[in-house]
Amino acid sequence: MCTYQGRIKTAQHDSTNGCTVISPLIVINHLKGQNPGISDCGIEKIIDEQSPPVLRNIRCKLGLGNHALIIPSDVHDYLVDAKFLSQDQFVGVSGGNLLDPAHLEEVVNMLANGSVEDDTGKSNEMKKVGVALFFHEHVVSIIKMVLPQGDCWYDLIDSMPAPKNNSDLGKSGGGEVQTNQGGYATRTRCKDIDSLRATLKWYGCSKLSESDCSYIDSNFWDDMLCDFDPRVFQAFAWTESDSK
């Protein structure tokens, strides 16, 4: 990409700490578009132009200050109320341990089938789907593209600037970092479902710091303590409307 969240600091275009809005807006534009996917230019416009006014509106409604972090569920409620999305497009929400194959498969199923059920007979598997994935205090988009020949590709889109090299992965400990680490927003393309699984596992591991790894080595996953566990994630999934 040619931009990243928080790159422009003027009030009209400031998307600092805006991933909770940028990610679902990418999903929305993908689902409404006529093409199988969304262009790099379209993503850049969302980051620099479309997301800042939405961020201001939500923060104002919630009584938050400039650059305040926003809870993903509050953003999704706002987007439905403001008619960006309709409730009938909602596929479901999943959460848990991103490094647990069973928990991860719930996200994969929602993307592949357009349903919370692992049952293609009841799915919307030939519809576009988008997921806003919250992990390590940051939100990324995952979009499913249905190609004319029936194949499905998946893009993981991250509005944060990419690190200069792989040795920088995990050093920040996750969360919203607004300084340019040498790169720009990124798109990682997966041309089959197995590649998507591998990419999501890589993404999860890449965000873990040394202290996170020490915690994981010393503690089994516990649903009651998930708020303090670096493996915890939440994913909201939406599909294209029948009336599009």
mmCIF file of C-alpha atoms in Angstrom:
data_model
loop_
_atom_site.group_PDB
_atom_site.id
_atom_site.type_symbol
_atom_site.label_atom_id
_atom_site.label_comp_id
_atom_site.label_asym_id
_atom_site.label_seq_id
_atom_site.Cartn_x
_atom_site.Cartn_y
_atom_site.Cartn_z
ATOM 1 C CA MET A 1 0.000 0.000 0.000
ATOM 2 C CA CYS A 2 0.961 3.673 -0.159
ATOM 3 C CA THR A 3 -0.365 4.637 3.282
ATOM 4 C CA TYR A 4 -1.011 3.305 6.795
ATOM 5 C CA GLN A 5 -3.249 4.247 9.703
ATOM 6 C CA GLY A 6 -2.195 7.440 11.436
ATOM 7 C CA ARG A 7 0.082 8.582 8.610
ATOM 8 C CA ILE A 8 -1.768 11.875 8.090
ATOM 9 C CA LYS A 9 -2.061 13.994 11.233
ATOM 10 C CA THR A 10 -4.463 16.712 10.044
ATOM 11 C CA ALA A 11 -7.843 16.513 11.798
ATOM 12 C CA GLN A 12 -9.751 15.778 8.585
ATOM 13 C CA HIS A 13 -7.625 12.758 7.674
ATOM 14 C CA ASP A 14 -6.282 11.485 11.018
ATOM 15 C CA SER A 15 -6.868 7.738 11.422
ATOM 16 C CA THR A 16 -4.634 7.275 14.474
ATOM 17 C CA ASN A 17 -5.701 4.282 16.595
ATOM 18 C CA GLY A 18 -8.448 3.697 14.044
ATOM 19 C CA CYS A 19 -8.079 0.001 13.256
ATOM 20 C CA THR A 20 -11.407 -0.885 14.919
ATOM 21 C CA VAL A 21 -13.116 1.317 12.313
ATOM 22 C CA ILE A 22 -10.782 0.810 9.344
ATOM 23 C CA SER A 23 -11.064 -2.971 9.436
ATOM 24 C CA PRO A 24 -14.893 -3.228 9.300
ATOM 25 C CA LEU A 25 -15.028 -0.426 6.701
ATOM 26 C CA ILE A 26 -12.733 -2.489 4.480
ATOM 27 C CA VAL A 27 -15.098 -5.432 4.970
ATOM 28 C CA ILE A 28 -18.141 -3.275 4.164
ATOM 29 C CA ASN A 29 -16.629 -1.860 0.982
ATOM 30 C CA HIS A 30 -15.576 -5.346 -0.085
ATOM 31 C CA LEU A 31 -19.077 -6.755 0.437
ATOM 32 C CA LYS A 32 -20.738 -3.880 -1.442
ATOM 33 C CA GLY A 33 -18.317 -3.845 -4.367
ATOM 34 C CA GLN A 34 -19.083 -5.302 -7.775
ATOM 35 C CA ASN A 35 -15.627 -6.860 -8.193
ATOM 36 C CA PRO A 36 -14.482 -10.050 -6.443
ATOM 37 C CA GLY A 37 -12.188 -8.033 -4.155
ATOM 38 C CA ILE A 38 -11.213 -4.520 -3.176
ATOM 39 C CA SER A 39 -8.345 -2.589 -4.774
ATOM 40 C CA ASP A 40 -5.285 -1.206 -2.995
ATOM 41 C CA CYS A 41 -6.501 2.274 -3.941
ATOM 42 C CA GLY A 42 -9.857 1.547 -2.335
ATOM 43 C CA ILE A 43 -8.176 0.440 0.902
ATOM 44 C CA GLU A 44 -5.964 3.542 0.941
ATOM 45 C CA LYS A 45 -9.030 5.793 0.573
ATOM 46 C CA ILE A 46 -10.699 4.009 3.483
ATOM 47 C CA ILE A 47 -7.657 4.594 5.705
ATOM 48 C CA ASP A 48 -7.070 8.244 4.749
ATOM 49 C CA GLU A 49 -10.530 9.540 3.811
ATOM 50 C CA GLN A 50 -13.464 7.347 4.832
ATOM 51 C CA SER A 51 -12.448 6.235 8.325
ATOM 52 C CA PRO A 52 -11.496 9.592 9.979
ATOM 53 C CA PRO A 53 -15.032 11.105 10.022
ATOM 54 C CA VAL A 54 -16.497 7.803 11.236
ATOM 55 C CA LEU A 55 -13.871 7.674 13.989
ATOM 56 C CA ARG A 56 -14.768 11.205 15.081
ATOM 57 C CA ASN A 57 -18.492 10.413 15.127
ATOM 58 C CA ILE A 58 -18.068 7.257 17.203
ATOM 59 C CA ARG A 59 -15.685 8.859 19.682
ATOM 60 C CA CYS A 60 -18.030 11.804 20.059
ATOM 61 C CA LYS A 61 -21.016 9.513 20.616
ATOM 62 C CA LEU A 62 -19.123 7.526 23.262
ATOM 63 C CA GLY A 63 -17.621 10.600 24.917
ATOM 64 C CA LEU A 64 -14.054 9.602 24.061
ATOM 65 C CA GLY A 65 -11.127 11.891 23.346
ATOM 66 C CA ASN A 66 -9.122 12.181 20.134
ATOM 67 C CA HIS A 67 -7.050 9.069 19.383
ATOM 68 C CA ALA A 68 -8.859 7.052 22.074
ATOM 69 C CA LEU A 69 -9.094 3.322 21.447
ATOM 70 C CA ILE A 70 -12.599 2.012 20.698
ATOM 71 C CA ILE A 71 -14.060 -1.382 21.633
ATOM 72 C CA PRO A 72 -14.794 -3.393 18.433
ATOM 73 C CA SER A 73 -18.336 -4.293 19.523
ATOM 74 C CA ASP A 74 -19.180 -0.579 19.952
ATOM 75 C CA VAL A 75 -18.006 0.065 16.387
ATOM 76 C CA HIS A 76 -20.122 -2.744 14.957
ATOM 77 C CA ASP A 77 -23.202 -1.505 16.833
ATOM 78 C CA TYR A 78 -22.629 1.978 15.416
ATOM 79 C CA LEU A 79 -22.170 0.683 11.856
ATOM 80 C CA VAL A 80 -25.487 -1.179 12.022
ATOM 81 C CA ASP A 81 -27.312 1.802 13.556
ATOM 82 C CA ALA A 82 -25.831 4.126 10.915
ATOM 83 C CA LYS A 83 -26.933 1.754 8.108
ATOM 84 C CA PHE A 84 -23.414 0.888 6.967
ATOM 85 C CA LEU A 85 -24.416 -2.742 7.542
ATOM 86 C CA SER A 86 -27.733 -4.529 7.952
ATOM 87 C CA GLN A 87 -28.248 -7.067 10.714
ATOM 88 C CA ASP A 88 -29.192 -9.777 8.205
ATOM 89 C CA GLN A 89 -25.607 -9.666 6.888
ATOM 90 C CA PHE A 90 -24.222 -10.737 10.260
ATOM 91 C CA VAL A 91 -22.716 -14.236 10.120
ATOM 92 C CA GLY A 92 -21.558 -14.517 13.704
ATOM 93 C CA VAL A 93 -18.847 -13.824 16.230
ATOM 94 C CA SER A 94 -16.222 -16.202 17.535
ATOM 95 C CA GLY A 95 -13.419 -15.935 20.038
ATOM 96 C CA GLY A 96 -10.947 -17.797 22.157
ATOM 97 C CA ASN A 97 -7.338 -18.864 21.716
ATOM 98 C CA LEU A 98 -5.996 -17.954 18.272
ATOM 99 C CA LEU A 99 -3.266 -20.581 18.600
ATOM 100 C CA ASP A 100 -5.785 -23.362 19.283
ATOM 101 C CA PRO A 101 -6.644 -25.135 15.995
ATOM 102 C CA ALA A 102 -10.230 -25.748 17.128
ATOM 103 C CA HIS A 103 -10.814 -22.076 17.951
ATOM 104 C CA LEU A 104 -9.072 -20.936 14.771
ATOM 105 C CA GLU A 105 -11.235 -23.260 12.704
ATOM 106 C CA GLU A 106 -14.352 -21.369 13.795
ATOM 107 C CA VAL A 107 -13.001 -18.284 11.993
ATOM 108 C CA VAL A 108 -12.007 -20.345 8.953
ATOM 109 C CA ASN A 109 -15.494 -21.880 8.783
ATOM 110 C CA MET A 110 -17.200 -18.488 8.907
ATOM 111 C CA LEU A 111 -15.041 -17.282 6.019
ATOM 112 C CA ALA A 112 -15.266 -20.435 3.921
ATOM 113 C CA ASN A 113 -18.967 -21.152 4.440
ATOM 114 C CA GLY A 114 -20.477 -17.773 5.245
ATOM 115 C CA SER A 115 -21.961 -19.526 8.259
ATOM 116 C CA VAL A 116 -21.133 -20.413 11.843
ATOM 117 C CA GLU A 117 -22.015 -24.004 10.937
ATOM 118 C CA ASP A 118 -19.413 -26.326 9.419
ATOM 119 C CA ASP A 119 -22.088 -27.544 7.007
ATOM 120 C CA THR A 120 -21.871 -26.553 3.351
ATOM 121 C CA GLY A 121 -25.462 -27.655 2.826
ATOM 122 C CA LYS A 122 -26.649 -24.676 4.890
ATOM 123 C CA SER A 123 -23.928 -22.237 3.963
ATOM 124 C CA ASN A 124 -23.419 -19.232 1.752
ATOM 125 C CA GLU A 125 -20.114 -20.597 0.478
ATOM 126 C CA MET A 126 -20.318 -18.782 -2.876
ATOM 127 C CA LYS A 127 -20.912 -15.385 -1.284
ATOM 128 C CA LYS A 128 -18.280 -12.824 -0.351
ATOM 129 C CA VAL A 129 -17.491 -12.766 3.365
ATOM 130 C CA GLY A 130 -15.439 -10.412 5.532
ATOM 131 C CA VAL A 131 -14.089 -10.710 9.061
ATOM 132 C CA ALA A 132 -12.777 -8.080 11.463
ATOM 133 C CA LEU A 133 -10.252 -9.937 13.628
ATOM 134 C CA PHE A 134 -9.287 -8.390 16.993
ATOM 135 C CA PHE A 135 -5.999 -9.708 18.395
ATOM 136 C CA HIS A 136 -3.308 -8.139 20.583
ATOM 137 C CA GLU A 137 -5.094 -4.767 20.789
ATOM 138 C CA HIS A 138 -5.236 -4.470 17.010
ATOM 139 C CA VAL A 139 -7.841 -5.285 14.347
ATOM 140 C CA VAL A 140 -7.187 -6.599 10.837
ATOM 141 C CA SER A 141 -9.533 -7.481 7.976
ATOM 142 C CA ILE A 142 -9.866 -10.845 6.293
ATOM 143 C CA ILE A 143 -11.914 -10.874 3.097
ATOM 144 C CA LYS A 144 -13.111 -13.786 1.013
ATOM 145 C CA MET A 145 -13.196 -13.265 -2.747
ATOM 146 C CA VAL A 146 -15.253 -15.543 -4.996
ATOM 147 C CA LEU A 147 -13.673 -15.666 -8.454
ATOM 148 C CA PRO A 148 -15.713 -16.167 -11.668
ATOM 149 C CA GLN A 149 -14.518 -19.766 -12.044
ATOM 150 C CA GLY A 150 -15.678 -20.548 -8.498
ATOM 151 C CA ASP A 151 -12.317 -20.504 -6.712
ATOM 152 C CA CYS A 152 -12.059 -18.571 -3.448
ATOM 153 C CA TRP A 153 -9.119 -16.415 -2.392
ATOM 154 C CA TYR A 154 -8.600 -14.784 0.985
ATOM 155 C CA ASP A 155 -6.778 -11.532 1.790
ATOM 156 C CA LEU A 156 -5.512 -10.520 5.232
ATOM 157 C CA ILE A 157 -5.349 -6.707 5.240
ATOM 158 C CA ASP A 158 -3.451 -4.872 7.981
ATOM 159 C CA SER A 159 -3.650 -1.071 8.203
ATOM 160 C CA MET A 160 -0.553 -0.824 10.416
ATOM 161 C CA PRO A 161 2.861 -0.134 8.838
ATOM 162 C CA ALA A 162 4.811 -3.324 8.267
ATOM 163 C CA PRO A 163 8.101 -3.704 10.189
ATOM 164 C CA LYS A 164 11.373 -3.239 8.347
ATOM 165 C CA ASN A 165 12.286 -6.885 8.744
ATOM 166 C CA ASN A 166 11.068 -10.052 10.417
ATOM 167 C CA SER A 167 13.341 -9.511 13.433
ATOM 168 C CA ASP A 168 11.124 -6.567 14.428
ATOM 169 C CA LEU A 169 7.993 -8.728 14.663
ATOM 170 C CA GLY A 170 6.593 -8.917 18.192
ATOM 171 C CA LYS A 171 8.922 -6.264 19.619
ATOM 172 C CA SER A 172 6.113 -3.804 20.241
ATOM 173 C CA GLY A 173 4.085 -6.416 22.124
ATOM 174 C CA GLY A 174 1.089 -5.750 19.899
ATOM 175 C CA GLY A 175 -1.347 -2.875 20.091
ATOM 176 C CA GLU A 176 -1.593 0.366 18.182
ATOM 177 C CA VAL A 177 1.749 1.749 17.053
ATOM 178 C CA GLN A 178 1.492 4.854 14.893
ATOM 179 C CA THR A 179 5.122 5.448 13.953
ATOM 180 C CA ASN A 180 6.216 4.165 10.565
ATOM 181 C CA GLN A 181 8.330 1.067 11.137
ATOM 182 C CA GLY A 182 9.711 1.216 7.606
ATOM 183 C CA GLY A 183 6.682 0.083 5.657
ATOM 184 C CA TYR A 184 3.025 0.638 4.923
ATOM 185 C CA ALA A 185 -0.308 -1.124 5.251
ATOM 186 C CA THR A 186 -0.163 -4.637 3.841
ATOM 187 C CA ARG A 187 -2.245 -7.234 2.040
ATOM 188 C CA THR A 188 -1.370 -10.930 2.323
ATOM 189 C CA ARG A 189 -3.104 -13.139 -0.263
ATOM 190 C CA CYS A 190 -4.050 -16.769 0.343
ATOM 191 C CA LYS A 191 -5.189 -18.719 -2.720
ATOM 192 C CA ASP A 192 -6.732 -21.620 -0.806
ATOM 193 C CA ILE A 193 -8.110 -22.385 2.632
ATOM 194 C CA ASP A 194 -4.975 -24.195 3.832
ATOM 195 C CA SER A 195 -2.884 -21.120 3.034
ATOM 196 C CA LEU A 196 -5.343 -19.046 5.059
ATOM 197 C CA ARG A 197 -4.972 -21.327 8.070
ATOM 198 C CA ALA A 198 -1.180 -21.112 7.847
ATOM 199 C CA THR A 199 -1.277 -17.325 7.464
ATOM 200 C CA LEU A 200 -3.529 -16.867 10.497
ATOM 201 C CA LYS A 201 -1.204 -19.050 12.579
ATOM 202 C CA TRP A 202 1.782 -17.024 11.363
ATOM 203 C CA TYR A 203 -0.027 -13.748 12.077
ATOM 204 C CA GLY A 204 -0.841 -14.819 15.621
ATOM 205 C CA CYS A 205 2.703 -15.947 16.382
ATOM 206 C CA SER A 206 4.249 -12.847 14.768
ATOM 207 C CA LYS A 207 2.525 -10.560 17.282
ATOM 208 C CA LEU A 208 3.828 -12.313 20.382
ATOM 209 C CA SER A 209 6.638 -10.765 22.401
ATOM 210 C CA GLU A 210 9.162 -12.695 24.479
ATOM 211 C CA SER A 211 7.104 -12.044 27.604
ATOM 212 C CA ASP A 212 3.985 -13.334 25.823
ATOM 213 C CA CYS A 213 5.803 -16.525 24.892
ATOM 214 C CA SER A 214 6.972 -16.961 28.481
ATOM 215 C CA TYR A 215 3.380 -16.581 29.713
ATOM 216 C CA ILE A 216 2.130 -19.114 27.160
ATOM 217 C CA ASP A 217 4.853 -21.605 28.083
ATOM 218 C CA SER A 218 3.868 -21.321 31.747
ATOM 219 C CA ASN A 219 0.058 -21.244 31.498
ATOM 220 C CA PHE A 220 -2.589 -23.443 29.951
ATOM 221 C CA TRP A 221 -5.491 -21.658 28.252
ATOM 222 C CA ASP A 222 -8.281 -20.822 30.723
ATOM 223 C CA ASP A 223 -11.550 -19.256 29.529
ATOM 224 C CA MET A 224 -11.962 -17.565 32.908
ATOM 225 C CA LEU A 225 -8.603 -15.769 32.528
ATOM 226 C CA CYS A 226 -8.796 -15.023 28.816
ATOM 227 C CA ASP A 227 -8.810 -11.233 29.296
ATOM 228 C CA PHE A 228 -5.218 -11.491 30.517
ATOM 229 C CA ASP A 229 -4.033 -14.083 27.991
ATOM 230 C CA PRO A 230 -2.010 -12.887 24.955
ATOM 231 C CA ARG A 231 -3.623 -15.590 22.799
ATOM 232 C CA VAL A 232 -7.176 -14.231 23.099
ATOM 233 C CA PHE A 233 -8.985 -13.054 19.960
ATOM 234 C CA GLN A 234 -12.441 -12.002 18.807
ATOM 235 C CA ALA A 235 -13.728 -12.137 15.238
ATOM 236 C CA PHE A 236 -16.875 -10.540 13.732
ATOM 237 C CA ALA A 237 -18.021 -11.958 10.379
ATOM 238 C CA TRP A 238 -20.367 -10.465 7.784
ATOM 239 C CA THR A 239 -21.528 -11.573 4.339
ATOM 240 C CA GLU A 240 -22.888 -9.737 1.312
ATOM 241 C CA SER A 241 -26.567 -8.870 1.306
ATOM 242 C CA ASP A 242 -29.020 -10.809 -0.837
ATOM 243 C CA SER A 243 -30.412 -7.481 -2.040
ATOM 244 C CA LYS A 244 -27.032 -6.040 -3.088
#
